[in-house]
Amino acid sequence: MKDMIAYCGLDCETCDAYRATINDDQALRERTAKKWAELNNAPILPEHINCEGCRADGVKTVYCDSLCGIRQCALEKRVTTCGECSELNHCQTVGAIIANNPDALHHLKGSQDGFTTENNRQTEI
C-alpha cells in the first residue's frame, strides 16, 4: 500500500479514477467524469478517467500527471511524499488537502517515521 499513497498523502487505492482503471469499470469512469466535471467546472470526459496511481509508473489523469502543483513540487524536491519535506507543517498547498482529508496527514506523518498505515493500524516497513 505504501506506493499507493500519493505525494499529498491521499490513498490512490480509494480514488475512483484508480479503481475505474484497475477494474476497467466504464460505468465508474462515466460517473467520476461527470462528478469531477461538475466539481471543477471543466470538460472532463470518461476517457480522461484513467490512472494507475500518482507515484506509480503508468497512466495518470491529466491533472495528476501535469497540473498538480503538489506532485510537481515533490518531484522537484525529490521527496517520496510531502511527509519527507521540511516545509510540510507550513505548506498551504498540501494544507488544503489535509484540511479536507485528515487521513492524508496520518499517511504523511507515517512516512516520516518509517511506518505506513494499513487498515488503520501502523506496521513497520
Coordinates of N, CA and C in Angstrom, one line a residue:
M1 N 0.8 -1.2 0.0 CA 0.0 0.0 0.0 C 0.9 1.3 0.0
K2 N 2.1 1.2 0.5 CA 2.8 2.5 0.7 C 3.1 3.2 -0.7
D3 N 3.2 2.4 -1.8 CA 3.4 3.0 -3.1 C 2.2 3.7 -3.6
M4 N 1.1 3.4 -3.0 CA -0.2 3.9 -3.5 C -0.6 5.1 -2.7
I5 N 0.2 5.6 -1.8 CA 0.0 6.9 -1.1 C 0.6 8.0 -2.0
A6 N -0.3 8.9 -2.4 CA 0.2 10.0 -3.3 C 1.1 10.9 -2.6
Y7 N 1.8 11.8 -3.3 CA 2.7 12.8 -2.7 C 2.0 13.6 -1.6
C8 N 0.7 13.9 -1.8 CA 0.0 14.7 -0.8 C -0.6 13.9 0.4
G9 N -0.4 12.6 0.3 CA -0.9 11.8 1.4 C -2.2 11.1 1.1
L10 N -2.9 11.4 0.0 CA -4.1 10.7 -0.3 C -3.8 9.3 -0.7
D11 N -4.8 8.4 -0.4 CA -4.6 7.0 -0.8 C -5.2 6.7 -2.2
C12 N -4.3 6.5 -3.1 CA -4.7 6.3 -4.5 C -5.7 5.1 -4.7
E13 N -5.6 4.1 -3.8 CA -6.4 2.9 -3.9 C -7.9 3.3 -3.6
T14 N -8.2 4.4 -3.0 CA -9.6 4.8 -2.8 C -10.1 5.8 -3.8
C15 N -9.3 6.2 -4.7 CA -9.6 7.1 -5.8 C -10.5 6.4 -6.9
D16 N -11.6 7.1 -7.2 CA -12.4 6.5 -8.3 C -11.7 6.3 -9.6
A17 N -10.8 7.2 -10.0 CA -10.1 7.1 -11.2 C -9.2 5.9 -11.2
Y18 N -8.5 5.6 -10.1 CA -7.7 4.5 -9.9 C -8.5 3.2 -10.0
R19 N -9.6 3.2 -9.2 CA -10.5 2.0 -9.2 C -11.1 1.7 -10.5
A20 N -11.5 2.7 -11.3 CA -12.1 2.5 -12.6 C -11.0 2.0 -13.6
T21 N -9.8 2.4 -13.4 CA -8.7 2.0 -14.3 C -8.4 0.5 -14.0
I22 N -8.1 0.2 -12.7 CA -7.7 -1.1 -12.3 C -8.8 -2.2 -12.6
N23 N -10.0 -1.8 -12.5 CA -11.1 -2.7 -12.7 C -11.8 -2.6 -14.1
D24 N -11.2 -1.7 -14.9 CA -11.7 -1.4 -16.2 C -13.3 -1.3 -16.2
D25 N -13.7 -0.4 -15.3 CA -15.1 -0.1 -15.0 C -15.6 1.1 -15.7
Q26 N -16.2 1.0 -16.8 CA -16.6 2.1 -17.7 C -17.7 2.9 -16.9
A27 N -18.6 2.2 -16.2 CA -19.7 3.0 -15.5 C -19.1 3.9 -14.5
L28 N -18.1 3.4 -13.7 CA -17.4 4.2 -12.7 C -16.7 5.4 -13.4
R29 N -16.0 5.2 -14.5 CA -15.4 6.2 -15.3 C -16.4 7.3 -15.6
E30 N -17.6 6.9 -16.1 CA -18.6 7.9 -16.5 C -19.1 8.7 -15.3
R31 N -19.4 8.0 -14.2 CA -19.8 8.7 -13.0 C -18.8 9.7 -12.5
T32 N -17.5 9.2 -12.5 CA -16.4 10.0 -12.0 C -16.2 11.2 -12.9
A33 N -16.2 11.0 -14.2 CA -16.1 12.2 -15.1 C -17.2 13.2 -14.9
K34 N -18.4 12.8 -14.8 CA -19.5 13.7 -14.5 C -19.3 14.5 -13.2
K35 N -19.0 13.8 -12.2 CA -18.8 14.4 -10.9 C -17.6 15.4 -10.9
W36 N -16.5 15.0 -11.4 CA -15.3 15.8 -11.5 C -15.5 17.0 -12.4
A37 N -16.3 16.9 -13.5 CA -16.6 18.0 -14.4 C -17.4 19.0 -13.7
E38 N -18.4 18.5 -12.9 CA -19.2 19.5 -12.1 C -18.5 20.2 -11.0
L39 N -17.7 19.4 -10.3 CA -16.9 20.0 -9.2 C -15.8 21.0 -9.7
N40 N -15.2 20.7 -10.8 CA -14.2 21.6 -11.3 C -14.6 22.5 -12.5
N41 N -15.9 22.5 -12.8 CA -16.4 23.3 -13.9 C -15.4 23.2 -15.1
A42 N -15.2 21.9 -15.5 CA -14.2 21.7 -16.6 C -14.7 20.5 -17.4
P43 N -14.3 20.5 -18.7 CA -14.8 19.4 -19.6 C -14.0 18.1 -19.4
I44 N -14.4 17.4 -18.4 CA -13.8 16.1 -18.1 C -14.6 15.0 -18.7
L45 N -14.0 14.2 -19.5 CA -14.8 13.1 -20.2 C -14.3 11.7 -19.6
P46 N -15.2 10.7 -19.8 CA -14.8 9.4 -19.2 C -13.4 8.9 -19.7
E47 N -13.0 9.2 -20.9 CA -11.7 8.8 -21.4 C -10.6 9.5 -20.7
H48 N -10.9 10.5 -19.9 CA -9.8 11.2 -19.1 C -9.6 10.5 -17.8
I49 N -10.5 9.6 -17.4 CA -10.5 8.9 -16.1 C -9.7 7.6 -16.2
N50 N -8.4 7.7 -16.3 CA -7.5 6.6 -16.3 C -6.3 6.9 -15.4
C51 N -6.0 6.2 -14.4 CA -4.9 6.5 -13.5 C -4.5 5.2 -12.8
E52 N -3.2 5.0 -12.8 CA -2.6 3.8 -12.1 C -1.9 4.2 -10.8
G53 N -2.1 5.5 -10.4 CA -1.5 6.0 -9.1 C -0.5 7.1 -9.3
C54 N -0.6 8.1 -8.5 CA 0.2 9.3 -8.6 C 1.7 9.0 -8.7
R55 N 2.2 8.1 -7.8 CA 3.6 7.8 -7.8 C 4.0 6.5 -8.5
A56 N 3.0 5.8 -9.1 CA 3.3 4.6 -9.8 C 3.6 4.9 -11.2
D57 N 4.4 4.0 -11.8 CA 4.6 4.0 -13.3 C 3.3 3.7 -14.0
G58 N 3.1 4.4 -15.1 CA 1.9 4.1 -15.8 C 1.0 5.3 -16.0
V59 N -0.1 5.1 -16.6 CA -1.0 6.2 -16.9 C -1.5 7.0 -15.7
K60 N -1.7 8.3 -15.9 CA -2.3 9.2 -14.8 C -3.3 10.1 -15.5
T61 N -4.2 10.6 -14.7 CA -5.1 11.6 -15.2 C -4.3 12.8 -15.6
V62 N -4.8 13.6 -16.5 CA -4.1 14.8 -17.0 C -3.7 15.7 -15.8
Y63 N -4.7 15.9 -14.9 CA -4.4 16.7 -13.7 C -3.3 16.2 -12.9
C64 N -3.3 14.9 -12.5 CA -2.3 14.3 -11.7 C -1.0 14.3 -12.4
D65 N -0.9 14.1 -13.7 CA 0.3 14.0 -14.4 C 1.0 15.3 -14.6
S66 N 0.3 16.3 -14.9 CA 1.0 17.6 -15.3 C 0.4 18.8 -14.7
L67 N -0.7 18.8 -14.0 CA -1.3 20.1 -13.5 C -1.2 20.1 -11.9
C68 N -0.9 19.0 -11.3 CA -0.9 19.0 -9.8 C 0.4 19.7 -9.3
G69 N 0.2 20.8 -8.6 CA 1.3 21.5 -8.1 C 2.1 20.8 -7.0
I70 N 1.3 20.0 -6.2 CA 1.9 19.2 -5.2 C 2.9 18.1 -5.8
R71 N 2.4 17.4 -6.8 CA 3.3 16.4 -7.5 C 4.5 17.1 -8.1
Q72 N 4.3 18.2 -8.7 CA 5.5 18.9 -9.4 C 6.5 19.3 -8.3
C73 N 6.0 19.8 -7.2 CA 6.9 20.3 -6.1 C 7.7 19.1 -5.5
A74 N 7.0 18.0 -5.3 CA 7.6 16.8 -4.7 C 8.7 16.2 -5.7
L75 N 8.4 16.2 -7.0 CA 9.3 15.8 -7.9 C 10.6 16.7 -8.0
E76 N 10.3 18.0 -7.9 CA 11.5 18.9 -7.9 C 12.3 18.8 -6.6
K77 N 11.7 18.5 -5.5 CA 12.4 18.4 -4.2 C 12.9 17.0 -4.0
R78 N 12.6 16.1 -4.9 CA 13.0 14.7 -4.9 C 12.6 14.0 -3.6
V79 N 11.4 14.2 -3.1 CA 10.8 13.5 -2.0 C 9.8 12.5 -2.4
T80 N 9.7 11.4 -1.6 CA 8.8 10.4 -1.9 C 7.4 10.9 -1.7
T81 N 7.1 11.6 -0.6 CA 5.9 12.2 -0.3 C 6.2 13.5 0.4
C82 N 5.1 14.3 0.6 CA 5.3 15.6 1.3 C 5.7 15.4 2.7
G83 N 5.5 14.1 3.2 CA 5.9 13.8 4.6 C 7.4 13.9 4.8
E84 N 8.2 13.9 3.7 CA 9.6 14.0 3.8 C 10.1 15.4 3.7
C85 N 9.2 16.3 3.4 CA 9.6 17.7 3.2 C 9.6 18.5 4.5
S86 N 10.6 19.3 4.7 CA 10.8 20.1 5.9 C 9.7 21.2 6.0
E87 N 9.1 21.5 4.9 CA 8.1 22.6 4.9 C 6.6 22.0 5.1
L88 N 6.5 20.8 5.4 CA 5.1 20.2 5.5 C 4.2 20.9 6.4
N89 N 4.7 21.3 7.6 CA 3.8 21.9 8.6 C 3.4 23.3 8.2
H90 N 4.0 23.9 7.3 CA 3.7 25.3 6.9 C 3.2 25.4 5.4
C91 N 3.1 24.3 4.8 CA 2.8 24.3 3.3 C 1.3 24.5 3.1
Q92 N 0.9 25.6 2.5 CA -0.5 25.9 2.2 C -1.1 25.0 1.1
T93 N -0.2 24.6 0.2 CA -0.7 23.8 -0.9 C -1.2 22.4 -0.4
V94 N -0.4 21.7 0.3 CA -0.8 20.4 0.8 C -1.7 20.6 2.0
G95 N -1.7 21.7 2.6 CA -2.5 22.0 3.8 C -4.0 22.0 3.4
A96 N -4.3 22.4 2.1 CA -5.7 22.3 1.7 C -6.2 20.9 1.5
I97 N -5.3 20.0 1.1 CA -5.7 18.6 1.0 C -5.9 18.0 2.4
I98 N -5.0 18.3 3.3 CA -5.0 17.8 4.7 C -6.3 18.3 5.4
A99 N -6.6 19.5 5.2 CA -7.8 20.1 5.9 C -9.1 19.3 5.5
N100 N -9.1 18.8 4.3 CA -10.3 18.1 3.8 C -10.2 16.6 4.0
N101 N -9.0 16.1 4.3 CA -8.8 14.7 4.4 C -7.8 14.4 5.5
P102 N -8.2 14.3 6.8 CA -7.2 14.1 7.9 C -6.4 12.9 7.7
D103 N -6.9 11.8 7.0 CA -6.1 10.6 6.8 C -4.8 10.9 6.0
A104 N -4.9 11.9 5.2 CA -3.7 12.3 4.4 C -2.5 12.7 5.3
L105 N -2.8 13.5 6.3 CA -1.7 13.8 7.2 C -1.2 12.6 8.0
H106 N -2.1 11.7 8.3 CA -1.7 10.5 9.0 C -0.7 9.7 8.1
H107 N -1.1 9.6 6.8 CA -0.2 8.9 5.9 C 1.1 9.6 5.7
L108 N 1.1 10.9 5.7 CA 2.4 11.7 5.5 C 3.2 11.6 6.8
K109 N 2.6 11.7 7.9 CA 3.4 11.6 9.2 C 3.9 10.2 9.3
G110 N 3.2 9.2 8.9 CA 3.7 7.8 8.9 C 4.9 7.6 8.1
S111 N 4.9 8.3 6.9 CA 6.1 8.1 6.0 C 7.3 8.8 6.7
Q112 N 7.1 9.8 7.5 CA 8.3 10.4 8.2 C 8.9 9.4 9.2
D113 N 8.1 8.6 9.8 CA 8.5 7.7 10.9 C 9.0 6.4 10.4
G114 N 8.9 6.2 9.1 CA 9.2 4.9 8.5 C 8.1 3.8 8.7
F115 N 6.9 4.4 8.9 CA 5.8 3.5 9.0 C 4.8 3.8 7.9
T116 N 3.9 2.9 7.7 CA 2.8 3.1 6.7 C 1.5 2.6 7.4
T117 N 0.4 3.2 7.0 CA -0.9 2.7 7.6 C -1.4 1.6 6.7
E118 N -2.0 0.6 7.4 CA -2.7 -0.4 6.7 C -3.8 -0.9 7.5
N119 N -5.0 -0.7 7.0 CA -6.3 -1.0 7.8 C -6.3 -0.3 9.1
N120 N -5.9 1.0 9.2 CA -6.0 1.8 10.4 C -5.0 1.4 11.5
R121 N -4.0 0.6 11.2 CA -3.0 0.3 12.2 C -1.6 0.5 11.5
Q122 N -0.7 0.9 12.4 CA 0.6 1.1 11.8 C 1.4 -0.2 11.8
T123 N 2.2 -0.4 10.7 CA 3.0 -1.5 10.6 C 4.4 -1.0 10.1
E124 N 5.4 -1.5 10.7 CA 6.8 -1.1 10.3 C 7.1 -1.6 8.8
I125 N 7.7 -0.7 8.1 CA 8.1 -1.0 6.7 C 9.5 -1.3 6.6

